[in-house]
Coordinates of C-alpha atoms in Angstrom, one line a residue:
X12 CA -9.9 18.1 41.2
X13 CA -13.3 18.2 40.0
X14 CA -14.9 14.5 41.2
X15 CA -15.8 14.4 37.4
X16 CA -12.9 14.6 35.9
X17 CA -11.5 12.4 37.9
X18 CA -13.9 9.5 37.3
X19 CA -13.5 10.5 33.8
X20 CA -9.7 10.3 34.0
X21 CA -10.4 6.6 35.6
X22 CA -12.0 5.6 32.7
X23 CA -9.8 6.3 30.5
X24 CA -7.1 4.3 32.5
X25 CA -9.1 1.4 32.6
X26 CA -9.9 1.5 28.8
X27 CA -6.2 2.1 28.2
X28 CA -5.7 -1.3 30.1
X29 CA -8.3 -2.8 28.2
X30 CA -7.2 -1.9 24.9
X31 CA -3.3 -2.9 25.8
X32 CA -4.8 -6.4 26.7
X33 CA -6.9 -6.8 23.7
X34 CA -4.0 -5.8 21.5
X35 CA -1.6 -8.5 23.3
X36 CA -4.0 -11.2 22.7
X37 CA -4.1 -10.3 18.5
X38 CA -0.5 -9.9 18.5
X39 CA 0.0 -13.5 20.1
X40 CA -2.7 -14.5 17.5
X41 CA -1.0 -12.7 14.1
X42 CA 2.8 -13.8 15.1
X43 CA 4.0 -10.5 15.8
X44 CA 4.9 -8.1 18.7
X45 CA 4.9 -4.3 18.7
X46 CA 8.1 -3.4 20.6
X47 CA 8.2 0.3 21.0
X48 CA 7.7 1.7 17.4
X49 CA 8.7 -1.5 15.2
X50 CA 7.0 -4.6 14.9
X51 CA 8.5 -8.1 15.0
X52 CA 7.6 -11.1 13.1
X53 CA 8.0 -14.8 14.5
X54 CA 10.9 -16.4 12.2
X55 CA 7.9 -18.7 11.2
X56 CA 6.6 -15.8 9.2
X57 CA 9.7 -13.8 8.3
X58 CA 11.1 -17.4 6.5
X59 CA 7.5 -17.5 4.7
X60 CA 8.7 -14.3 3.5
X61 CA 11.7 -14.8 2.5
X62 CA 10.9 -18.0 0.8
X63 CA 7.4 -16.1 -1.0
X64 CA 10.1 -13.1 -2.1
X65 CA 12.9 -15.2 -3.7
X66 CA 10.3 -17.4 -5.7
X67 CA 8.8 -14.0 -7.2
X68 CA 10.0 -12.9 -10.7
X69 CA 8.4 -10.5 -13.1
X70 CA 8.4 -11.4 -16.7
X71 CA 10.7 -9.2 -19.3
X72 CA 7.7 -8.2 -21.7
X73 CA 8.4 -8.5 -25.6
X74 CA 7.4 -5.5 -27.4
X75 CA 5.2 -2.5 -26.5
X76 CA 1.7 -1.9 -27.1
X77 CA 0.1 -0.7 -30.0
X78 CA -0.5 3.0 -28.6
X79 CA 3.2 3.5 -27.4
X80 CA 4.5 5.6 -30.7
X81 CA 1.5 8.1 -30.4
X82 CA 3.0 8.9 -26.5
X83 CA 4.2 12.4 -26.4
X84 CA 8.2 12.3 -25.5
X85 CA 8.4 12.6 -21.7
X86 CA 8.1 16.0 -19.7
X87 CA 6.3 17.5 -23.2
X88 CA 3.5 18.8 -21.0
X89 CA 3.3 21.8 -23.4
X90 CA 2.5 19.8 -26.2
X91 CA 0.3 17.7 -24.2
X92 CA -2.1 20.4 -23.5
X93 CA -2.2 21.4 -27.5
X94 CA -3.2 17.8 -28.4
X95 CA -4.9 16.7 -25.7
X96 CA -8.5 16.8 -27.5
X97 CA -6.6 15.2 -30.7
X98 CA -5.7 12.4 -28.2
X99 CA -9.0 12.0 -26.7
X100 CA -10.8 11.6 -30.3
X101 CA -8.1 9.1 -31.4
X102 CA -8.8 7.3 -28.3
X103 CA -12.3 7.0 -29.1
X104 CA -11.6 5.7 -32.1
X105 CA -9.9 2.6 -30.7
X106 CA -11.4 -0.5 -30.9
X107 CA -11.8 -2.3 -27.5
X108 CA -9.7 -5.8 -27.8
X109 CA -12.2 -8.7 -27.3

């Protein structure tokens, strides 16, 4: 084989071995390992998780906003295009809240 390719084909190894050590140390850093194509979480992290997903709820909103009855019903595309421009000048005439 060409003596260049070959050196080149060494560097590359050696960079591969590089890059597999650097990613080690960050994974024993973040609290996860990569094992083959998933990645694992210490149970430290997966409870903090767990714990952060359970305490989230959204709040049931009262009402709509005061621009939901001039929506066009949904999959009215046809319409959509005749009024867009009638939309956009409505729109404009909106005050901004503040």
């Amino acid at each position: 084989m060409n003596p260049r390719i070959t050196e080149l084909l060494a560097q590359m190894a050696a960079l591969e071995a590089e890059l597999r050590s650097a990613v080690h140390d960050q994974e024993s850093r973040m609290l996860f390992q990569i094992k083959g194509r998933r990645v694992e979480f210490e149970r430290t992290v997966r409870d903090a998780h767990r714990k952060l997903k359970k305490n989230f709820y959204a709040h049931k909103v009262l009402g709509t906003h005061k621009r939901y009855n001039r929506f066009l019903d949904y999959g009215d595309a046809q319409n959509y295009e005749a009024r867009l421009e009638e939309f956009r000048v409505a729109l404009g005439k909106v005050k901004p809240a503040g």
